[in-house]
Amino acid sequence: MTLKIQFSSFDLECGTDEAGRGCLAGPVTAAAVILPLSFNNDLLNDSKQLSEKNRNILKPIIESEATSFAFQHIYETEIDSINILNASIKAMHGSIEKLRITPNYIIVDGNKFKPYHAIPHKTIIKGDSKYLSIAAASILAKTYRDAYMEKIHEEFPMYNWKQNKGYPTKEHRAAIKKYGITKYHRKSFRLLPEQYLLDI
């Protein structure tokens, strides 16, 4: 499937997406990208459909060719305070706020978003597999979040965040059961099926 460059007729259309919404630890991270109408790359696709190697190949290409890009982490304490949906939207708003150029239209992966100032927007289910700017945002969100998880892995290597990136794998949950939780875990999430066993 060939991804489309734009949804709207606006010249500065921004795509935004998040990564890490379903994780047990670490931030939720969003990115926003404005691509020039001339942008084209056959490798670019939804980050979930790409290997880590290809995401890392695409990251500098997106950053060098984008009209503007930015990303935003929202950390676990705030996720616990405002819930993961609100944190995801806040991360998207934050990434849009950091753009060098203010977009005049926003396309969002998924079906949940809150208006950002007075800029019109459209939510698009599976938008990261339909529009280049959302796909680009998904790659930046994923790669920046992965880099953060690899960094904090050095502090708590027993959870193997370098590999699982904080997702609820069997290995991650086994480590939580064995070692308990860290300051990076989301306490509002069901970290184990036996939640009552955790002293939080």
PDB file of N, CA and C in Angstrom, residues 63-136:
ATOM      1  N   GLU A  63      14.395  13.337   9.806  1.00  0.00           N
ATOM      2  CA  GLU A  63      14.812  14.562  10.493  1.00  0.00           C
ATOM      3  C   GLU A  63      15.508  15.547   9.558  1.00  0.00           C
ATOM      4  N   SER A  64      16.222  15.046   8.566  1.00  0.00           N
ATOM      5  CA  SER A  64      16.920  15.947   7.645  1.00  0.00           C
ATOM      6  C   SER A  64      15.999  16.511   6.570  1.00  0.00           C
ATOM      7  N   GLU A  65      14.952  15.761   6.207  1.00  0.00           N
ATOM      8  CA  GLU A  65      14.085  16.187   5.112  1.00  0.00           C
ATOM      9  C   GLU A  65      12.768  16.820   5.567  1.00  0.00           C
ATOM     10  N   ALA A  66      12.409  16.637   6.816  1.00  0.00           N
ATOM     11  CA  ALA A  66      11.151  17.208   7.311  1.00  0.00           C
ATOM     12  C   ALA A  66      11.206  18.730   7.311  1.00  0.00           C
ATOM     13  N   THR A  67      10.077  19.337   7.073  1.00  0.00           N
ATOM     14  CA  THR A  67       9.961  20.786   7.226  1.00  0.00           C
ATOM     15  C   THR A  67      10.159  21.159   8.691  1.00  0.00           C
ATOM     16  N   SER A  68       9.609  20.330   9.577  1.00  0.00           N
ATOM     17  CA  SER A  68       9.807  20.489  11.015  1.00  0.00           C
ATOM     18  C   SER A  68       9.411  19.190  11.708  1.00  0.00           C
ATOM     19  N   PHE A  69      10.072  18.894  12.820  1.00  0.00           N
ATOM     20  CA  PHE A  69       9.724  17.719  13.622  1.00  0.00           C
ATOM     21  C   PHE A  69      10.033  18.006  15.079  1.00  0.00           C
ATOM     22  N   ALA A  70       9.373  17.278  15.966  1.00  0.00           N
ATOM     23  CA  ALA A  70       9.636  17.387  17.403  1.00  0.00           C
ATOM     24  C   ALA A  70       9.061  16.169  18.100  1.00  0.00           C
ATOM     25  N   PHE A  71       9.524  15.934  19.328  1.00  0.00           N
ATOM     26  CA  PHE A  71       8.971  14.836  20.121  1.00  0.00           C
ATOM     27  C   PHE A  71       8.811  15.282  21.568  1.00  0.00           C
ATOM     28  N   GLN A  72       8.015  14.520  22.316  1.00  0.00           N
ATOM     29  CA  GLN A  72       7.730  14.860  23.711  1.00  0.00           C
ATOM     30  C   GLN A  72       7.517  13.583  24.518  1.00  0.00           C
ATOM     31  N   HIS A  73       8.228  13.448  25.639  1.00  0.00           N
ATOM     32  CA  HIS A  73       7.971  12.379  26.607  1.00  0.00           C
ATOM     33  C   HIS A  73       6.982  12.878  27.666  1.00  0.00           C
ATOM     34  N   ILE A  74       6.063  12.017  28.090  1.00  0.00           N
ATOM     35  CA  ILE A  74       5.280  12.241  29.310  1.00  0.00           C
ATOM     36  C   ILE A  74       5.597  11.065  30.227  1.00  0.00           C
ATOM     37  N   TYR A  75       6.094  11.378  31.413  1.00  0.00           N
ATOM     38  CA  TYR A  75       6.664  10.334  32.269  1.00  0.00           C
ATOM     39  C   TYR A  75       5.622   9.658  33.156  1.00  0.00           C
ATOM     40  N   GLU A  76       6.072   8.570  33.763  1.00  0.00           N
ATOM     41  CA  GLU A  76       5.165   7.652  34.458  1.00  0.00           C
ATOM     42  C   GLU A  76       4.382   8.300  35.599  1.00  0.00           C
ATOM     43  N   THR A  77       4.974   9.231  36.340  1.00  0.00           N
ATOM     44  CA  THR A  77       4.225   9.852  37.441  1.00  0.00           C
ATOM     45  C   THR A  77       3.033  10.647  36.911  1.00  0.00           C
ATOM     46  N   GLU A  78       3.233  11.305  35.773  1.00  0.00           N
ATOM     47  CA  GLU A  78       2.122  12.063  35.180  1.00  0.00           C
ATOM     48  C   GLU A  78       1.106  11.127  34.539  1.00  0.00           C
ATOM     49  N   ILE A  79       1.577  10.035  33.936  1.00  0.00           N
ATOM     50  CA  ILE A  79       0.655   9.023  33.402  1.00  0.00           C
ATOM     51  C   ILE A  79      -0.252   8.521  34.512  1.00  0.00           C
ATOM     52  N   ASP A  80       0.343   8.229  35.676  1.00  0.00           N
ATOM     53  CA  ASP A  80      -0.448   7.746  36.811  1.00  0.00           C
ATOM     54  C   ASP A  80      -1.432   8.802  37.300  1.00  0.00           C
ATOM     55  N   SER A  81      -1.071  10.070  37.147  1.00  0.00           N
ATOM     56  CA  SER A  81      -1.913  11.159  37.645  1.00  0.00           C
ATOM     57  C   SER A  81      -3.080  11.473  36.722  1.00  0.00           C
ATOM     58  N   ILE A  82      -2.836  11.471  35.399  1.00  0.00           N
ATOM     59  CA  ILE A  82      -3.882  11.950  34.479  1.00  0.00           C
ATOM     60  C   ILE A  82      -4.439  10.848  33.572  1.00  0.00           C
ATOM     61  N   ASN A  83      -3.937   9.653  33.641  1.00  0.00           N
ATOM     62  CA  ASN A  83      -4.268   8.434  32.892  1.00  0.00           C
ATOM     63  C   ASN A  83      -3.572   8.427  31.523  1.00  0.00           C
ATOM     64  N   ILE A  84      -3.463   7.250  30.966  1.00  0.00           N
ATOM     65  CA  ILE A  84      -2.634   7.069  29.776  1.00  0.00           C
ATOM     66  C   ILE A  84      -3.217   7.761  28.536  1.00  0.00           C
ATOM     67  N   LEU A  85      -4.539   7.806  28.403  1.00  0.00           N
ATOM     68  CA  LEU A  85      -5.116   8.491  27.245  1.00  0.00           C
ATOM     69  C   LEU A  85      -4.788   9.977  27.285  1.00  0.00           C
ATOM     70  N   ASN A  86      -5.032  10.612  28.426  1.00  0.00           N
ATOM     71  CA  ASN A  86      -4.730  12.037  28.542  1.00  0.00           C
ATOM     72  C   ASN A  86      -3.239  12.308  28.401  1.00  0.00           C
ATOM     73  N   ALA A  87      -2.416  11.394  28.913  1.00  0.00           N
ATOM     74  CA  ALA A  87      -0.967  11.554  28.792  1.00  0.00           C
ATOM     75  C   ALA A  87      -0.533  11.443  27.331  1.00  0.00           C
ATOM     76  N   SER A  88      -1.148  10.525  26.588  1.00  0.00           N
ATOM     77  CA  SER A  88      -0.814  10.363  25.166  1.00  0.00           C
ATOM     78  C   SER A  88      -1.163  11.621  24.384  1.00  0.00           C
ATOM     79  N   ILE A  89      -2.342  12.166  24.647  1.00  0.00           N
ATOM     80  CA  ILE A  89      -2.762  13.385  23.956  1.00  0.00           C
ATOM     81  C   ILE A  89      -1.879  14.566  24.369  1.00  0.00           C
ATOM     82  N   LYS A  90      -1.533  14.633  25.655  1.00  0.00           N
ATOM     83  CA  LYS A  90      -0.648  15.707  26.121  1.00  0.00           C
ATOM     84  C   LYS A  90       0.714  15.613  25.443  1.00  0.00           C
ATOM     85  N   ALA A  91       1.208  14.391  25.253  1.00  0.00           N
ATOM     86  CA  ALA A  91       2.490  14.211  24.562  1.00  0.00           C
ATOM     87  C   ALA A  91       2.397  14.685  23.119  1.00  0.00           C
ATOM     88  N   MET A  92       1.272  14.377  22.458  1.00  0.00           N
ATOM     89  CA  MET A  92       1.091  14.844  21.083  1.00  0.00           C
ATOM     90  C   MET A  92       1.017  16.368  21.035  1.00  0.00           C
ATOM     91  N   HIS A  93       0.254  16.960  21.946  1.00  0.00           N
ATOM     92  CA  HIS A  93       0.182  18.421  22.008  1.00  0.00           C
ATOM     93  C   HIS A  93       1.573  19.021  22.240  1.00  0.00           C
ATOM     94  N   GLY A  94       2.328  18.397  23.140  1.00  0.00           N
ATOM     95  CA  GLY A  94       3.664  18.900  23.449  1.00  0.00           C
ATOM     96  C   GLY A  94       4.602  18.844  22.260  1.00  0.00           C
ATOM     97  N   SER A  95       4.494  17.774  21.488  1.00  0.00           N
ATOM     98  CA  SER A  95       5.356  17.667  20.303  1.00  0.00           C
ATOM     99  C   SER A  95       4.969  18.695  19.245  1.00  0.00           C
ATOM    100  N   ILE A  96       3.680  18.944  19.094  1.00  0.00           N
ATOM    101  CA  ILE A  96       3.233  19.973  18.140  1.00  0.00           C
ATOM    102  C   ILE A  96       3.703  21.352  18.596  1.00  0.00           C
ATOM    103  N   GLU A  97       3.628  21.603  19.888  1.00  0.00           N
ATOM    104  CA  GLU A  97       4.058  22.888  20.446  1.00  0.00           C
ATOM    105  C   GLU A  97       5.533  23.165  20.149  1.00  0.00           C
ATOM    106  N   LYS A  98       6.345  22.113  20.097  1.00  0.00           N
ATOM    107  CA  LYS A  98       7.785  22.272  19.890  1.00  0.00           C
ATOM    108  C   LYS A  98       8.183  22.454  18.425  1.00  0.00           C
ATOM    109  N   LEU A  99       7.253  22.277  17.501  1.00  0.00           N
ATOM    110  CA  LEU A  99       7.588  22.447  16.090  1.00  0.00           C
ATOM    111  C   LEU A  99       8.075  23.866  15.815  1.00  0.00           C
ATOM    112  N   ARG A 100       9.054  23.997  14.932  1.00  0.00           N
ATOM    113  CA  ARG A 100       9.577  25.318  14.568  1.00  0.00           C
ATOM    114  C   ARG A 100       8.540  26.137  13.806  1.00  0.00           C
ATOM    115  N   ILE A 101       7.667  25.423  13.121  1.00  0.00           N
ATOM    116  CA  ILE A 101       6.638  26.055  12.294  1.00  0.00           C
ATOM    117  C   ILE A 101       5.275  25.595  12.800  1.00  0.00           C
ATOM    118  N   THR A 102       4.356  26.517  12.960  1.00  0.00           N
ATOM    119  CA  THR A 102       3.015  26.152  13.415  1.00  0.00           C
ATOM    120  C   THR A 102       2.229  25.538  12.266  1.00  0.00           C
ATOM    121  N   PRO A 103       1.728  24.315  12.438  1.00  0.00           N
ATOM    122  CA  PRO A 103       0.942  23.706  11.358  1.00  0.00           C
ATOM    123  C   PRO A 103      -0.412  24.377  11.222  1.00  0.00           C
ATOM    124  N   ASN A 104      -1.019  24.227  10.051  1.00  0.00           N
ATOM    125  CA  ASN A 104      -2.380  24.739   9.896  1.00  0.00           C
ATOM    126  C   ASN A 104      -3.406  23.620   9.739  1.00  0.00           C
ATOM    127  N   TYR A 105      -2.940  22.373   9.881  1.00  0.00           N
ATOM    128  CA  TYR A 105      -3.847  21.219   9.945  1.00  0.00           C
ATOM    129  C   TYR A 105      -3.095  20.100  10.647  1.00  0.00           C
ATOM    130  N   ILE A 106      -3.818  19.285  11.421  1.00  0.00           N
ATOM    131  CA  ILE A 106      -3.204  18.189  12.180  1.00  0.00           C
ATOM    132  C   ILE A 106      -3.929  16.892  11.856  1.00  0.00           C
ATOM    133  N   ILE A 107      -3.179  15.859  11.500  1.00  0.00           N
ATOM    134  CA  ILE A 107      -3.758  14.524  11.359  1.00  0.00           C
ATOM    135  C   ILE A 107      -3.152  13.624  12.431  1.00  0.00           C
ATOM    136  N   VAL A 108      -4.017  12.850  13.063  1.00  0.00           N
ATOM    137  CA  VAL A 108      -3.670  12.116  14.272  1.00  0.00           C
ATOM    138  C   VAL A 108      -3.929  10.631  14.067  1.00  0.00           C
ATOM    139  N   ASP A 109      -2.962   9.797  14.456  1.00  0.00           N
ATOM    140  CA  ASP A 109      -3.206   8.363  14.408  1.00  0.00           C
ATOM    141  C   ASP A 109      -4.174   7.964  15.516  1.00  0.00           C
ATOM    142  N   GLY A 110      -5.180   7.156  15.176  1.00  0.00           N
ATOM    143  CA  GLY A 110      -6.131   6.701  16.181  1.00  0.00           C
ATOM    144  C   GLY A 110      -7.456   7.428  16.087  1.00  0.00           C
ATOM    145  N   ASN A 111      -8.227   7.341  17.172  1.00  0.00           N
ATOM    146  CA  ASN A 111      -9.559   7.959  17.156  1.00  0.00           C
ATOM    147  C   ASN A 111      -9.817   8.884  18.340  1.00  0.00           C
ATOM    148  N   LYS A 112      -8.756   9.206  19.094  1.00  0.00           N
ATOM    149  CA  LYS A 112      -8.920  10.089  20.257  1.00  0.00           C
ATOM    150  C   LYS A 112      -7.936  11.244  20.179  1.00  0.00           C
ATOM    151  N   PHE A 113      -8.442  12.443  20.333  1.00  0.00           N
ATOM    152  CA  PHE A 113      -7.605  13.631  20.349  1.00  0.00           C
ATOM    153  C   PHE A 113      -8.422  14.769  20.939  1.00  0.00           C
ATOM    154  N   LYS A 114      -7.740  15.757  21.469  1.00  0.00           N
ATOM    155  CA  LYS A 114      -8.394  16.972  21.948  1.00  0.00           C
ATOM    156  C   LYS A 114      -7.901  18.135  21.088  1.00  0.00           C
ATOM    157  N   PRO A 115      -8.767  19.091  20.790  1.00  0.00           N
ATOM    158  CA  PRO A 115      -8.343  20.202  19.946  1.00  0.00           C
ATOM    159  C   PRO A 115      -7.074  20.863  20.466  1.00  0.00           C
ATOM    160  N   TYR A 116      -6.188  21.186  19.552  1.00  0.00           N
ATOM    161  CA  TYR A 116      -4.962  21.900  19.896  1.00  0.00           C
ATOM    162  C   TYR A 116      -5.112  23.330  19.392  1.00  0.00           C
ATOM    163  N   HIS A 117      -5.297  24.267  20.337  1.00  0.00           N
ATOM    164  CA  HIS A 117      -5.594  25.662  20.010  1.00  0.00           C
ATOM    165  C   HIS A 117      -6.763  25.695  19.021  1.00  0.00           C
ATOM    166  N   ALA A 118      -6.652  26.453  17.972  1.00  0.00           N
ATOM    167  CA  ALA A 118      -7.760  26.538  17.014  1.00  0.00           C
ATOM    168  C   ALA A 118      -7.428  25.827  15.705  1.00  0.00           C
ATOM    169  N   ILE A 119      -6.407  24.978  15.734  1.00  0.00           N
ATOM    170  CA  ILE A 119      -5.978  24.312  14.504  1.00  0.00           C
ATOM    171  C   ILE A 119      -6.913  23.137  14.213  1.00  0.00           C
ATOM    172  N   PRO A 120      -7.491  23.069  13.021  1.00  0.00           N
ATOM    173  CA  PRO A 120      -8.365  21.936  12.702  1.00  0.00           C
ATOM    174  C   PRO A 120      -7.570  20.624  12.685  1.00  0.00           C
ATOM    175  N   HIS A 121      -8.274  19.526  13.021  1.00  0.00           N
ATOM    176  CA  HIS A 121      -7.590  18.238  13.051  1.00  0.00           C
ATOM    177  C   HIS A 121      -8.520  17.122  12.573  1.00  0.00           C
ATOM    178  N   LYS A 122      -7.920  15.989  12.273  1.00  0.00           N
ATOM    179  CA  LYS A 122      -8.657  14.798  11.883  1.00  0.00           C
ATOM    180  C   LYS A 122      -7.993  13.582  12.500  1.00  0.00           C
ATOM    181  N   THR A 123      -8.777  12.766  13.195  1.00  0.00           N
ATOM    182  CA  THR A 123      -8.262  11.499  13.703  1.00  0.00           C
ATOM    183  C   THR A 123      -8.469  10.429  12.631  1.00  0.00           C
ATOM    184  N   ILE A 124      -7.468   9.580  12.460  1.00  0.00           N
ATOM    185  CA  ILE A 124      -7.497   8.583  11.392  1.00  0.00           C
ATOM    186  C   ILE A 124      -7.057   7.233  11.956  1.00  0.00           C
ATOM    187  N   ILE A 125      -7.977   6.285  12.005  1.00  0.00           N
ATOM    188  CA  ILE A 125      -7.638   4.953  12.486  1.00  0.00           C
ATOM    189  C   ILE A 125      -6.632   4.312  11.531  1.00  0.00           C
ATOM    190  N   LYS A 126      -5.573   3.767  12.107  1.00  0.00           N
ATOM    191  CA  LYS A 126      -4.452   3.194  11.334  1.00  0.00           C
ATOM    192  C   LYS A 126      -3.843   4.235  10.390  1.00  0.00           C
ATOM    193  N   GLY A 127      -3.843   5.470  10.849  1.00  0.00           N
ATOM    194  CA  GLY A 127      -3.284   6.552  10.043  1.00  0.00           C
ATOM    195  C   GLY A 127      -1.811   6.381   9.754  1.00  0.00           C
ATOM    196  N   ASP A 128      -1.101   5.655  10.650  1.00  0.00           N
ATOM    197  CA  ASP A 128       0.328   5.453  10.433  1.00  0.00           C
ATOM    198  C   ASP A 128       0.615   4.516   9.268  1.00  0.00           C
ATOM    199  N   SER A 129      -0.401   3.840   8.761  1.00  0.00           N
ATOM    200  CA  SER A 129      -0.217   2.996   7.581  1.00  0.00           C
ATOM    201  C   SER A 129      -0.875   3.618   6.341  1.00  0.00           C
ATOM    202  N   LYS A 130      -1.330   4.877   6.483  1.00  0.00           N
ATOM    203  CA  LYS A 130      -2.023   5.555   5.381  1.00  0.00           C
ATOM    204  C   LYS A 130      -1.360   6.863   4.953  1.00  0.00           C
ATOM    205  N   TYR A 131      -0.742   7.573   5.906  1.00  0.00           N
ATOM    206  CA  TYR A 131      -0.204   8.906   5.614  1.00  0.00           C
ATOM    207  C   TYR A 131       1.250   9.003   6.050  1.00  0.00           C
ATOM    208  N   LEU A 132       2.057   9.571   5.174  1.00  0.00           N
ATOM    209  CA  LEU A 132       3.498   9.617   5.392  1.00  0.00           C
ATOM    210  C   LEU A 132       3.883  10.377   6.657  1.00  0.00           C
ATOM    211  N   SER A 133       3.221  11.501   6.930  1.00  0.00           N
ATOM    212  CA  SER A 133       3.616  12.302   8.091  1.00  0.00           C
ATOM    213  C   SER A 133       3.309  11.575   9.405  1.00  0.00           C
ATOM    214  N   ILE A 134       2.203  10.815   9.447  1.00  0.00           N
ATOM    215  CA  ILE A 134       1.897  10.047  10.656  1.00  0.00           C
ATOM    216  C   ILE A 134       2.882   8.893  10.788  1.00  0.00           C
ATOM    217  N   ALA A 135       3.197   8.229   9.678  1.00  0.00           N
ATOM    218  CA  ALA A 135       4.192   7.150   9.708  1.00  0.00           C
ATOM    219  C   ALA A 135       5.535   7.680  10.188  1.00  0.00           C
ATOM    220  N   ALA A 136       5.926   8.850   9.691  1.00  0.00           N
ATOM    221  CA  ALA A 136       7.183   9.459  10.125  1.00  0.00           C
ATOM    222  C   ALA A 136       7.155   9.778  11.614  1.00  0.00           C
TER     223      ALA A 136
END
